[in-house]
Each structure stands twice: as C-alpha cells, then as structure tokens.
XYZ file of C-alpha atoms in Angstrom:
672
model
C 48.089 -2.141 12.059
C 45.420 -5.131 12.384
C 44.299 -6.018 8.147
C 40.055 -6.621 7.269
C 39.099 -8.516 4.791
C 35.922 -7.983 3.809
C 35.207 -10.276 0.262
C 35.291 -9.583 -3.034
C 31.749 -8.334 -4.953
C 31.263 -6.093 -8.143
C 28.432 -4.054 -9.064
C 27.199 -2.130 -12.121
C 25.916 1.524 -12.397
C 22.105 1.639 -13.137
C 22.058 4.404 -15.897
C 18.526 4.157 -17.803
C 18.887 7.745 -19.189
C 21.837 7.262 -21.182
C 20.616 3.709 -22.785
C 19.187 3.630 -26.449
C 18.638 0.188 -26.516
C 15.106 -0.988 -26.675
C 13.224 -4.074 -25.501
C 9.614 -4.654 -26.753
C 8.953 -5.366 -22.223
C 10.246 -2.352 -21.726
C 7.816 -0.301 -19.767
C 6.252 3.042 -21.649
C 8.530 6.305 -21.392
C 7.064 9.519 -21.639
C 7.026 9.964 -24.290
C 5.025 7.293 -25.818
C 3.396 8.492 -22.714
C 2.463 12.132 -24.362
C 1.809 9.966 -27.211
C -1.158 7.579 -25.995
C -2.567 10.884 -24.357
C -2.321 12.846 -27.931
C -4.662 10.248 -29.038
C -6.724 9.368 -27.519
C -7.738 12.621 -27.270
C -7.883 13.350 -30.381
C -10.996 10.818 -30.240
C -11.995 11.538 -27.191
C -11.199 15.327 -26.891
C -11.758 16.008 -22.868
C -10.188 16.821 -19.889
C -10.806 15.459 -16.491
C -13.317 14.978 -15.435
C -14.586 14.428 -18.468
C -12.097 12.166 -19.710
C -9.421 10.285 -17.389
C -7.009 8.414 -17.906
C -7.071 5.356 -14.614
C -5.128 2.766 -16.290
C -1.906 3.282 -19.474
C 0.373 0.809 -19.347
C 2.549 -1.694 -22.170
C -0.027 -3.663 -24.257
C 2.793 -6.985 -24.186
C 3.597 -8.590 -27.318
C 1.731 -12.194 -27.599
C 4.038 -14.412 -26.359
C 4.975 -16.780 -29.017
C 6.116 -13.229 -31.017
C 8.554 -12.506 -28.000
C 10.146 -15.728 -27.749
C 10.287 -15.950 -31.899
C 11.530 -12.749 -31.622
C 14.280 -13.071 -28.788
C 15.372 -16.567 -30.540
C 16.010 -14.708 -33.765
C 19.033 -13.764 -35.300
C 20.991 -10.909 -32.444
C 22.331 -8.719 -35.251
C 18.501 -8.089 -36.960
C 16.578 -7.487 -33.684
C 17.183 -3.811 -33.748
C 15.670 -3.327 -36.855
C 12.739 -5.832 -36.467
C 11.372 -5.067 -32.990
C 8.058 -6.031 -32.253
C 4.802 -3.211 -32.581
C 4.586 -1.611 -30.073
C 0.911 -1.028 -27.436
C 0.133 0.989 -24.864
C -3.278 -0.285 -23.250
C -5.618 2.131 -21.130
C -8.633 2.134 -19.628
C -10.357 5.747 -19.403
C -13.741 7.055 -17.695
C -15.027 9.287 -21.234
C -18.455 10.676 -19.860
C -18.943 8.493 -16.986
C -18.151 4.741 -19.329
C -15.375 3.221 -18.534
C -13.290 2.020 -21.870
C -10.443 -0.411 -22.847
C -8.093 1.778 -26.011
C -5.604 -0.569 -27.427
C -3.246 2.010 -28.823
C -0.239 1.518 -31.925
C 1.865 3.387 -31.518
C 3.826 2.558 -34.197
C 1.260 3.938 -36.545
C -0.416 6.136 -34.205
C -3.426 5.226 -33.863
C -6.079 3.745 -31.592
C -6.952 -0.083 -32.558
C -9.437 -0.902 -30.732
C -11.818 0.517 -28.499
C -14.411 -1.463 -26.007
C -17.011 -0.024 -23.723
C -16.797 -1.330 -20.049
C -21.066 -2.476 -19.919
C -20.256 -5.257 -16.025
C -19.724 -4.808 -12.568
C -16.776 -2.874 -10.866
C -14.777 0.363 -12.048
C -10.979 0.645 -13.008
C -8.006 1.565 -11.046
C -8.217 5.161 -8.487
C -6.136 7.445 -9.497
C -3.817 10.253 -7.508
C -5.858 12.770 -8.766
C -8.827 12.715 -7.913
C -8.124 10.582 -4.145
C -6.296 14.021 -4.081
C -8.944 16.420 -5.285
C -12.328 14.628 -3.105
C -9.652 14.548 -0.154
C -10.270 18.240 0.144
C -13.812 18.404 -0.041
C -14.647 18.443 3.568
C -12.664 21.382 4.338
C -15.248 23.826 2.996
C -17.985 21.637 3.838
C -19.855 22.859 6.681
C -21.078 19.739 8.368
C -18.161 18.643 8.539
C -16.776 22.233 9.829
C -19.096 21.923 12.531
C -17.745 18.904 13.606
C -14.676 19.767 14.143
C -14.773 22.509 15.893
C -17.108 20.349 18.301
C -14.291 17.784 19.147
C -12.482 21.393 20.106
C -9.571 20.694 16.899
C -7.591 23.249 14.481
C -9.337 22.131 11.329
C -5.884 23.159 9.901
C -4.515 20.564 10.955
C -6.774 17.902 9.621
C -5.525 15.522 6.878
C -8.391 13.867 4.869
C -7.725 10.121 2.969
C -9.065 7.752 0.864
C -10.902 4.838 1.194
C -12.575 1.895 -1.289
C -15.421 0.957 -0.541
C -16.004 -2.519 -1.502
C -19.366 -4.170 -2.228
C -21.563 -5.814 -0.078
C -24.716 -6.988 -2.200
C -25.800 -3.542 -3.862
C -28.120 -3.979 -7.491
C -26.442 -1.248 -8.360
C -22.583 0.895 -7.185
C -22.188 4.574 -7.852
C -18.689 5.479 -8.517
C -17.594 6.000 -4.664
C -15.000 6.664 -2.355
C -14.638 7.382 1.552
C -13.263 10.043 3.811
C -11.528 8.752 7.308
C -9.337 12.323 8.868
C -7.386 12.476 10.992
C -5.246 14.904 13.239
C -1.631 15.687 13.291
C -1.297 18.206 15.643
C 1.771 17.382 17.460
C 2.814 14.598 15.692
C 3.854 13.872 11.778
C 1.810 10.381 12.740
C -1.323 10.950 11.527
C -2.926 7.505 11.390
C -2.478 7.109 14.892
C -4.907 10.107 15.713
C -8.393 9.698 13.518
C -11.781 11.761 14.021
C -13.816 8.442 14.611
C -17.042 8.251 13.925
C -17.408 10.704 11.045
C -17.525 8.717 7.676
C -17.045 11.749 4.682
C -18.614 9.950 0.818
C -17.882 11.460 -1.873
C -18.411 10.227 -5.428
C -15.396 10.787 -8.200
C -17.772 11.255 -10.771
C -19.614 14.247 -9.378
C -16.345 15.423 -7.530
C -18.903 16.096 -4.886
C -19.829 14.946 -1.307
C -23.000 12.723 -1.547
C -23.577 11.524 1.732
C -21.649 12.962 5.728
C -22.011 10.868 8.971
C -20.959 11.767 12.532
C -22.427 9.172 14.220
C -20.089 9.477 17.963
C -17.278 11.545 19.337
C -14.501 9.651 20.311
C -11.610 10.653 22.214
C -9.326 11.444 19.460
C -5.416 9.271 20.929
C -3.316 11.590 22.304
C -0.392 12.675 19.464
C 1.928 11.644 23.370
C 4.216 9.349 21.944
C 3.319 8.365 18.047
C 6.218 10.261 16.570
C 8.479 8.622 14.259
C 10.662 10.890 12.805
C 13.860 11.355 13.983
C 14.429 14.594 14.518
C 11.376 15.011 16.478
C 12.200 11.936 18.729
C 14.302 13.315 22.671
C 16.140 11.151 24.416
C 16.969 8.436 25.682
C 18.496 6.904 22.133
C 18.959 3.334 21.880
C 19.788 0.877 20.871
C 23.184 2.063 19.439
C 24.259 0.416 16.254
C 27.842 -0.006 14.383
C 28.582 1.066 11.083
C 29.885 -0.916 9.022
C 31.155 -0.817 4.979
C 30.355 -2.521 1.489
C 33.431 -2.190 -0.729
C 33.739 -3.506 -4.161
C 36.921 -1.917 -6.217
C 37.515 -4.086 -8.337
C 33.615 -2.615 -9.754
C 30.519 -4.296 -10.719
C 29.441 -7.246 -11.172
C 26.253 -7.129 -12.993
C 25.783 -5.501 -16.152
C 22.879 -3.946 -17.641
C 21.444 -2.770 -21.332
C 18.122 -1.066 -20.315
C 15.674 -3.508 -18.187
C 18.045 -5.988 -19.418
C 20.551 -7.286 -16.242
C 22.806 -9.564 -16.327
C 25.569 -10.830 -13.508
C 27.121 -14.312 -12.593
C 24.800 -17.136 -14.058
C 21.765 -15.491 -14.212
C 19.802 -13.526 -16.999
C 16.175 -11.110 -17.033
C 14.338 -8.345 -17.481
C 12.569 -5.644 -15.306
C 10.181 -3.424 -16.287
C 7.569 -1.686 -13.912
C 3.922 -1.361 -13.613
C 1.789 1.620 -12.444
C -0.659 -1.727 -11.191
C 2.272 -4.095 -10.153
C 4.577 -1.818 -9.642
C 7.763 -4.292 -10.286
C 8.016 -6.855 -13.360
C 10.444 -9.574 -13.645
C 10.402 -11.139 -17.417
C 12.676 -13.654 -18.929
C 14.877 -15.605 -16.654
C 17.082 -17.485 -17.612
C 20.074 -19.279 -16.158
C 22.792 -20.501 -17.428
C 24.265 -24.387 -17.073
C 27.333 -24.695 -17.330
C 26.927 -28.157 -18.585
C 24.906 -27.891 -21.118
C 26.805 -24.815 -21.802
C 23.464 -22.548 -22.301
C 20.857 -20.335 -21.043
C 18.296 -22.390 -20.066
C 14.611 -20.149 -19.266
C 13.144 -20.748 -15.884
C 10.310 -17.581 -15.664
C 9.032 -15.809 -18.132
C 7.101 -13.418 -16.198
C 6.586 -12.779 -12.249
C 4.693 -10.595 -10.783
C 1.901 -9.342 -8.162
C -1.300 -9.452 -9.131
C -3.110 -8.320 -6.763
C -3.049 -6.921 -3.044
C -6.147 -8.411 -0.813
C -6.581 -6.639 3.670
C -9.913 -7.004 4.682
C -9.916 -5.807 8.378
C -12.067 -7.987 10.880
C -14.320 -4.727 12.371
C -17.940 -5.039 11.174
C -19.222 -1.879 12.663
C -21.216 0.637 10.486
C -17.454 2.615 10.050
C -14.876 -0.048 9.555
C -16.985 -2.777 7.438
C -16.340 -2.085 3.839
C -12.472 -1.337 5.192
C -12.553 -4.498 2.179
C -8.560 -3.140 0.199
C -7.705 -4.263 -2.519
C -4.046 -2.388 -3.248
C -3.179 -3.229 -6.678
C -6.349 -3.294 -8.221
C -7.949 -0.037 -6.414
C -5.065 1.533 -5.255
C -2.679 0.176 -8.117
C 0.609 -1.405 -6.083
C 3.155 0.686 -8.504
C 0.783 4.047 -8.954
C 2.305 3.861 -5.276
C 5.610 2.843 -5.353
C 7.872 6.034 -3.012
C 11.476 6.291 -4.371
C 14.360 4.426 -2.705
C 16.008 6.784 -0.351
C 19.798 5.482 -0.669
C 22.146 4.109 1.979
C 19.250 3.238 4.083
C 16.080 1.473 1.533
C 19.089 0.242 -0.247
C 23.045 -0.326 0.396
C 25.514 1.548 -0.343
C 26.449 -0.409 -3.746
C 23.432 -0.293 -5.213
C 22.191 1.414 -8.586
C 18.672 2.627 -9.372
C 16.306 3.620 -11.908
C 13.301 5.194 -12.441
C 9.272 4.418 -12.822
C 6.723 6.533 -15.067
C 3.155 6.245 -14.724
C 0.585 8.218 -16.276
C -1.648 10.894 -14.484
C -5.308 11.190 -14.980
C -5.190 13.376 -17.713
C -2.443 11.584 -19.139
C 0.495 13.484 -17.983
C 3.673 11.060 -17.256
C 5.379 10.932 -13.896
C 8.127 10.063 -12.603
C 9.005 7.796 -9.401
C 12.950 8.944 -9.280
C 15.161 5.477 -7.556
C 12.328 3.763 -7.891
C 13.360 0.050 -8.519
C 16.966 -0.482 -6.836
C 19.263 -3.511 -7.786
C 22.663 -4.541 -6.053
C 24.461 -7.613 -4.554
C 23.755 -8.838 -1.553
C 26.496 -10.442 1.190
C 25.063 -11.192 4.720
C 27.441 -13.125 6.025
C 25.452 -16.328 4.382
C 26.273 -19.435 3.644
C 26.242 -21.452 -0.100
C 27.123 -24.476 1.521
C 29.961 -25.813 2.961
C 30.915 -29.288 4.812
C 34.208 -30.216 7.011
C 34.981 -34.552 6.871
C 37.466 -35.169 9.269
C 36.449 -39.254 9.344
C 39.764 -39.968 5.949
C 42.831 -40.803 7.944
C 45.593 -40.080 6.240
C 43.870 -36.734 4.997
C 43.835 -33.563 7.568
C 40.934 -32.269 7.720
C 38.668 -30.948 5.176
C 36.761 -27.888 5.578
C 35.544 -26.608 2.628
C 33.081 -23.217 2.391
C 31.391 -20.808 -0.162
C 30.467 -18.320 0.713
C 26.764 -16.661 -0.712
C 26.653 -14.096 -2.991
C 23.320 -13.054 -4.135
C 21.449 -10.248 -6.460
C 18.464 -7.964 -5.626
C 15.713 -5.955 -7.466
C 13.417 -4.211 -4.588
C 10.854 -1.866 -4.625
C 8.952 -0.022 -1.842
C 5.584 0.081 -2.271
C 3.454 3.176 0.034
C -0.035 2.315 0.166
C -1.875 4.406 2.193
C -0.601 3.971 6.670
C 1.088 0.395 5.020
C 5.013 0.262 3.800
C 5.459 -2.829 1.413
C 8.850 -3.563 0.602
C 9.444 -6.898 -2.159
C 12.681 -8.068 -3.306
C 13.376 -10.734 -6.216
C 16.168 -12.237 -4.974
C 18.542 -13.940 -7.133
C 20.714 -17.217 -6.275
C 23.559 -18.536 -7.910
C 22.166 -22.115 -7.680
C 19.297 -21.042 -9.347
C 16.726 -20.078 -6.421
C 14.875 -17.098 -6.765
C 13.661 -15.603 -3.477
C 10.955 -13.876 -3.238
C 10.307 -11.669 -0.153
C 7.963 -9.177 1.426
C 8.049 -6.934 3.766
C 5.499 -5.006 6.158
C 6.024 -2.399 7.714
C 4.297 1.173 7.735
C 1.935 2.119 10.748
C -1.062 0.572 11.676
C -4.703 0.976 10.839
C -5.841 2.989 14.091
C -9.282 2.683 15.711
C -9.663 5.596 17.980
C -12.149 4.130 21.173
C -13.109 5.011 25.247
C -10.525 2.619 26.571
C -7.350 3.202 28.390
C -7.112 -0.588 29.957
C -8.516 -3.962 28.876
C -9.564 -4.328 32.007
C -13.022 -2.170 30.329
C -13.387 -4.168 27.404
C -17.011 -6.024 28.193
C -17.604 -6.889 23.998
C -15.278 -7.590 21.315
C -12.815 -4.846 20.028
C -12.188 -5.538 17.419
C -7.878 -5.261 17.800
C -5.485 -4.412 20.467
C -5.616 -1.677 22.699
C -2.720 -0.589 21.991
C -2.304 2.808 23.935
C -4.686 5.283 25.401
C -7.232 5.884 22.832
C -6.106 3.101 20.263
C -6.432 0.048 18.845
C -5.296 -2.038 16.659
C -7.814 -3.313 14.510
C -7.150 -6.930 13.351
C -6.491 -7.645 9.329
C -5.253 -9.832 6.872
C -2.664 -9.596 3.996
C -3.046 -10.995 0.811
C -0.830 -11.294 -1.648
C -0.790 -12.904 -4.941
C 1.714 -13.626 -7.709
C 1.405 -14.116 -11.223
C 4.649 -16.751 -11.724
C 4.373 -17.568 -15.213
C 6.764 -20.585 -15.553
C 8.632 -21.739 -17.824
C 10.812 -24.759 -17.030
C 13.436 -24.895 -19.961
C 10.180 -24.525 -22.629
C 6.351 -23.707 -22.051
C 5.268 -27.084 -22.098
C 5.159 -27.688 -18.518
C 2.862 -29.631 -16.017
C 2.655 -29.422 -11.824
C 3.183 -32.243 -10.138
C 2.528 -32.492 -6.244
C 4.719 -34.971 -4.910
C 2.735 -36.307 -1.571
C 5.322 -37.561 1.590
C 2.848 -40.929 2.595
C 3.498 -43.171 6.029
C 4.099 -46.584 5.009
C 3.696 -49.328 8.254
C 5.519 -52.146 7.994
C 4.364 -54.944 8.305
C 6.132 -58.185 7.109
C 8.053 -58.100 9.786
C 11.191 -57.104 7.254
C 12.844 -54.500 9.729
C 12.588 -53.350 13.360
C 11.168 -50.129 12.223
C 7.699 -50.352 12.185
C 7.161 -47.005 10.003
C 8.421 -45.290 7.361
C 7.536 -42.545 4.723
C 8.126 -42.338 0.753
C 6.664 -39.811 -2.095
C 3.576 -40.660 -3.721
C 3.817 -38.572 -7.180
C 0.732 -37.199 -8.867
C 0.585 -34.797 -11.818
C -2.010 -32.496 -12.309
C -4.059 -33.126 -15.890
C -6.777 -29.569 -14.876
C -7.371 -27.105 -13.426
C -9.530 -28.929 -10.029
C -6.422 -30.744 -9.935
C -3.996 -28.481 -8.980
C -5.827 -25.974 -6.474
C -3.925 -26.293 -3.271
C -4.951 -25.556 0.466
C -1.644 -25.329 2.003
C -0.266 -27.433 5.371
C -2.965 -29.889 5.561
C -1.150 -32.804 3.845
C 2.885 -33.103 3.275
C 3.558 -33.153 -0.120
C 6.455 -31.176 -2.455
C 4.958 -29.103 -5.461
C 6.834 -28.123 -8.662
C 6.891 -27.403 -12.384
C 8.480 -29.618 -14.540
C 9.128 -29.824 -17.877
C 8.247 -33.949 -18.844
C 9.568 -33.772 -21.668
C 12.803 -33.710 -20.573
C 15.220 -35.134 -18.292
C 18.337 -35.256 -16.745
C 20.727 -38.243 -16.791
C 19.022 -40.842 -14.377
C 15.543 -40.220 -15.509
C 14.347 -37.364 -13.304
C 12.140 -34.532 -15.289
C 13.876 -31.372 -14.725
C 11.629 -29.270 -12.341
C 12.004 -26.493 -10.098
C 9.236 -26.518 -6.399
C 7.485 -23.691 -4.333
C 9.017 -23.388 -1.374
C 6.036 -21.734 1.183
C 6.938 -19.259 3.617
C 3.978 -18.503 5.841
C 0.982 -20.187 4.905
C -2.778 -18.593 6.109
C -5.945 -19.765 4.719
C -8.821 -17.071 4.663
C -11.358 -17.732 7.876
C -13.910 -15.248 6.632
C -17.074 -17.489 5.295
C -17.010 -18.136 1.469
C -20.498 -16.358 1.035
C -18.970 -12.935 2.593
C -18.931 -9.867 0.839
C -15.413 -9.439 0.916
C -14.778 -13.384 0.913
C -16.428 -13.058 -2.932
C -14.586 -10.503 -4.615
C -11.051 -12.334 -2.445
C -11.653 -14.983 -3.261
C -8.608 -15.939 -5.408
C -7.232 -16.868 -2.196
C -9.176 -19.167 -0.818
C -6.251 -22.176 -2.204
C -2.791 -21.369 -2.181
C -1.530 -22.336 -5.197
C -3.266 -22.406 -8.282
C -2.466 -23.053 -11.658
C -3.949 -22.077 -14.934
C -3.526 -22.657 -18.651
C -1.423 -19.432 -19.997
C -3.497 -16.487 -21.137
C -2.203 -13.230 -21.840
C -5.527 -11.793 -20.690
C -5.655 -13.546 -17.714
C -3.081 -10.733 -15.663
C -5.703 -9.814 -12.375
C -6.296 -11.787 -10.571
C -8.504 -9.657 -8.639
C -10.471 -8.726 -12.150
C -9.704 -5.857 -14.355
C -12.668 -4.115 -12.185
C -11.256 -4.101 -8.656
C -13.353 -1.118 -7.481
C -16.930 -2.927 -5.710
C -16.432 -5.788 -8.787
C -18.864 -8.891 -7.407
C -16.348 -11.841 -7.691
C -16.933 -12.822 -11.246
C -13.860 -12.193 -13.061
C -11.315 -13.479 -10.882
C -8.646 -16.201 -10.646
C -11.232 -18.607 -8.899
C -13.645 -17.983 -11.226
C -11.366 -18.759 -14.329
C -10.822 -21.382 -12.491
C -13.458 -23.441 -12.618
C -13.894 -24.201 -16.463
C -10.636 -26.333 -15.112
C -9.179 -26.565 -18.064
C -6.640 -28.797 -19.372
C -2.960 -28.419 -17.631
C -0.904 -31.243 -18.216
C 1.824 -30.883 -21.077
C 0.462 -26.852 -21.625
C 1.848 -23.665 -21.078
C 0.580 -22.911 -17.226
C 1.229 -20.233 -15.061
C 1.464 -20.385 -10.816
C -0.270 -18.569 -8.341
C 0.756 -18.692 -5.377
C -1.097 -15.921 -2.478
C 1.461 -15.693 0.789
C -1.130 -15.157 3.223
C -0.451 -13.002 6.577
C -2.602 -12.840 9.653
C -2.620 -10.166 11.679
C -2.794 -9.730 15.232
C -1.469 -5.937 16.447
C 0.304 -5.546 19.147
C 2.534 -3.517 21.225
C 5.438 -3.858 19.848
C 4.009 -2.524 16.472
C 3.342 0.585 17.966
C 3.764 4.018 16.504
C 5.148 2.242 13.386
C 6.173 -1.357 12.865
C 8.847 -2.902 12.530
C 9.613 -5.161 9.042
C 7.868 -8.355 9.403
C 8.936 -10.641 6.336
C 7.564 -13.339 4.222
C 8.270 -14.718 1.401
C 8.492 -17.950 -0.968
C 11.294 -19.661 -2.361
C 11.440 -20.849 -6.674
C 13.732 -23.294 -6.043
C 15.193 -26.277 -8.703
C 14.213 -30.062 -8.207
C 16.185 -32.282 -10.714
C 16.509 -29.358 -13.281
C 20.463 -29.107 -13.718
C 22.213 -32.393 -13.502
C 24.152 -31.623 -10.165
C 25.264 -29.009 -7.753
C 25.088 -25.823 -9.961
C 27.946 -24.336 -7.853
C 29.649 -26.784 -6.540
C 32.365 -25.601 -8.857
C 31.914 -21.654 -7.393
C 35.098 -20.034 -6.371
C 35.797 -17.965 -3.441
C 35.484 -14.948 -4.365
C 39.279 -12.658 -3.281
C 39.212 -11.718 -0.126
C 39.692 -7.952 -0.536
C 42.848 -6.512 2.437
C 41.929 -2.556 3.647
C 43.329 -0.797 6.795
C 42.009 -0.669 10.034
C 41.381 2.947 10.003
C 40.719 4.514 13.173
C 41.918 8.078 15.436
C 43.675 5.162 17.956
C 47.058 5.271 17.414
C-alpha cells in the first residue's frame, strides 16, 4: 500500500451562537436591531412606507477611546465596555434622517435632517415591492402580449437611475424585465426596449416607455443550473481531500480571530460587507504583537456601462452606496464556495421595517494550502557540504464573502500570510449584463454596438469595475507617513564603468493630500505607509508597501456625469488624514448623488498627512470587454492587491518557520 502524505494543518470551528464575548467593534446583534427599531419608532410612530430604515449599522467608537480600551487591563475589559451606539439612516415623510441611537441608554442622542442632494441606500423590501408593479400595469401587459410572451414567466429587476444634470431629483428607479421560459439565466434574455420608471416614495409607476421591439435572445445555450444540463459533460475533475486530524489552527472568540502570528477582528456592515479590524502580527524578535491595519473594508464599488443609448445610458451603478454590498451578501455553499476545513459565521441586517434578517453562513474562514511555496533555496556550490535544499510550504488564512449584486457575483478574500503580507482578492463571476439586439453575426454591425456579440441577438456591453478600499493602516502606531520610492534611471558619464546606465531610488515623503494622489503605471515607483518615528537597526523606516494588481484608469471624461459622481476613481491611490466621518468614497447619500461628498472632494482640502494618523484608499480598476467565454456564465476573473511588509521586521519573519508535520494516510480505493 503506497502512502499518501498530506501536510498537517489545523482549524478551529466557528461557533458564533455559543460565544458571549463582547467587543466594541462587533456588528449589531438581532436583539440590538430590535432595540433600535423600538427606540426610533417611539419618536417616529409610523411604519413603511412612511418610516423606513434604509441603513442601520454600528456607530463605531472613537478611535482614541477604542485604542485606550484595548490597552486597558484585560481583567476589567468585560466590565468597562465602551458605549454601544447605532447609526441609522431612515426615511420619514419623504425626508432622510440621520439618527444616532445610544443602545446603552436606550435613547436617541442626535437627529439630523439631510438637506443636500442624493438619497440613502436602497432596501430589498422597497425594490421587491416596486418590481411587482408592472404585472398589474396595462401598458406593460400589452407590451408583453405584443411580443408573444407569457407574462407569468417575466421577471422584473430594479436599476438605479444615476444623475445627469437634473436640477431636482425624485427618488426613482428604473425597471428592466427579463424572460425565464426555457432557462434559469434570466439576465441573458432581456425584454429590450421596455423601460418602467417607478417612484419609491409613491410606490407607483410614473413613466413607461416601449420604444422598440427587439427579439428576445434564445434560451438555447444559456442554462447554467447543473441539473438542467445535457450531455456531453466535461471536463472531468478528480476529487481531492483536505484533512487536519490534529484539529484547529485558528481560534475564534466572538468575532476576534487568532492564527499563527496574526490577530484580527472580523465584522460586518450592510453597506461594506466584511470589515477587518485591529490586524496585528507577532514579532518573535520583539516578543510582542505589532499593529498593522486598524480597519479595512470596501468603501465603494463603481460599475459604469459604456452604452450611451436611451435605454442604457443611466446604467452607472454604485454597488455599495446604492444597493448595499453587505446587504447583497449570500449564504456560502459548504464544500463549494469554501473548502471542507472552513468554518462559518452568520451576519444580520435590518429590513426596511427594522426587523433583523439573517444571512446564514455569510462569512467563511479557512486555512489555505494550495501547494504554494513560502520560501526555498537549493545550494550546491559549497564543496565540502552535500547539496542544501530548504523549502517551506505556504499556508495562509482566508476570510471570504460572496456578494451577488444583480447579475454579478463578487468573491472577496482577505488572506493573511505568516510572512506578514495581507493579500486582498477580488473575484468577478456571475452573468454579464446583456443587451438584446437584432444582430446575429458581426458582419451585420455597421455602427458601434457598445459591446461584443456573444450569440444570436445577444450583446455583452462594455463596462468597468472600480473597487475602492478604505485601508486605515497603523504601522506600529497611528503616526504614519506616505512615502513614494521612485525608480529613476541614471546615466554613467564619468567612464568609471563599462555600463552606460543604472537605476536608483529617490524617496519622497508626501506632505499633503495632493502629494499622495497617484495614477499607477505612469512612472516606476513603490508606495509605502511607514512609521517615521521608528527605525530598524540599520536605520530604515518601518513600513508596509502597496503591491497593486490590475490597474485600470477611468476612460470617461471628467465632466461626464457618472465620472463626476465617481471622481474617487480618478486616482488609484489617495491618502487622507483619519476622519471617522469619511467612510464612504462615493458619499453617504450615493443614490442620485452629484459628486459633492466624495473622497475626491475631501482630498481637495489638501490637509497635512505627514507623521499623522492617515488612511490609504486604493482602487482596483478593471476594464471589461466581454468575450464568448464569459457567456452564458463567466469563469471567475481575479484581481486584487497585496499589503506587504517593507523593513517592518529586522529580517525574514518566517525564516525559522517549521514545516508542518506530514500526515500519513492509507491509499483508499477499490483496487486490491
């Protein structure tokens, strides 16, 4: 019997219901949502649609107070918890209210009426309500019948309308409808030419257009549900096992996780999704945990489509600020979304009536071993020694969510490595946004089709994805600076070398916000957040550098309305001084916003950022030209970036990492 060797990894089971540990950054619990509902309705005695809860989230404690609490005596922490507050954005009598609720005192501590432009995040309830309106609307019924379709197999979905210079805006959505007969892939079969406009406050249809009768794309070849597929099947993949017989390698206490040399907190927000806080790494030389990341999350997700025609021009979505990236998170499928060794935690958000909703298995945590190498070297040049071969396998810890915003599924990973790196992964999959057309071959296309012809009557429209991360790095403390290390070519002019040129580095510390606005790829450079007050033994400033992945710059003109609203993507990197209120890159009221309250506007104040508590904002940009392989469902397109230590440690922090002990298992099969 031939032995099979598997590396021994360990895992902890995530049991959220059994834990009684409380942390100031823990997301709101179901009972806290109900308490918020009770307190607010006491002051505003109404129910939907007169009173609706558009957003309820944790009003996180002031940073200084939280850091003080963290450094306090562990024995007294449980009895000295910080005040627990919730931040609420509600609609009451067609006004947007900002309400801060003190859960400890069971009272409202502040209320502000929003008088500016824009509207709050949309709720599932109001979207679901208005999506049903067309089925009783006579002009829509006539349009469906005119196309020879069965209205019982028509599904309508909601789309934000954007802003295109209107002086006054009403709280409206547009509906586009799809045909499900013969396929589960509804987004592949649009009823092109029909647009329904609904008023969310009135909850009624206010405009209706049926401009053109375009053939509905065929159902054939669009199905993706496994049980509905027909032969031939393939490719065939062999199964694999991942075992950890000695049990867990990470521990979880409430929402706090410890693994290998890392400690951090995992939270949840209905708008941001997963939130990583208080990430610290243990330094074996200094014999202490050292701070790296105070708070990190997706601040905004901008997805503009490139079709300027009357039925498509408005499709310029803000998936966080309009639709709620956390609200759109889905339950993860064990053994598919996450491996066998994964542990899960639930998440909760509030419906428009304030009642909590549970997303089961919303976040998974698992140790990842994919056959990667942490470090290695083979040395055969030492005459008196046999060949030296030293290899350490790579093991990491992953925190994963999946958010399905309409047709797209986004896979978001936070991956912690023992070497000190934090890799942030973004995976794009799901279904393309399809435009119906009369074309069946590219030879028929004479004008710009604004996309790729993927199949008969089916165009995948060009579009972008811009994912903006809020990264409050605290490199061994709050006082940090942003350093650009520019790589510059030097010509050798004194004949001291046969070489005619070389490159060297010129470091530049950003003094103000203007110095730190960066378009990546224009010049070779390395970007780092450093602690200018602490140095390694050789005298280098301790820091973490940003290693970008996919770099995409906006191609829209800066005076185009979608880009005015999405101006925070004009640069791949911004650095701002820490400000608790500056959380959402697209503004607090993103729906129909006018670009007046964005990261780009905040940065124009040009505040000092040298040796300050600063926040790094990084946008991952992807231009997507659809291709036939993306249809009918798209294989995952991966991107992301890495936060990697640079002179943070005195030397390689995993130099002395031991190999996991091999696990010997029998080869099990039916063969004798």
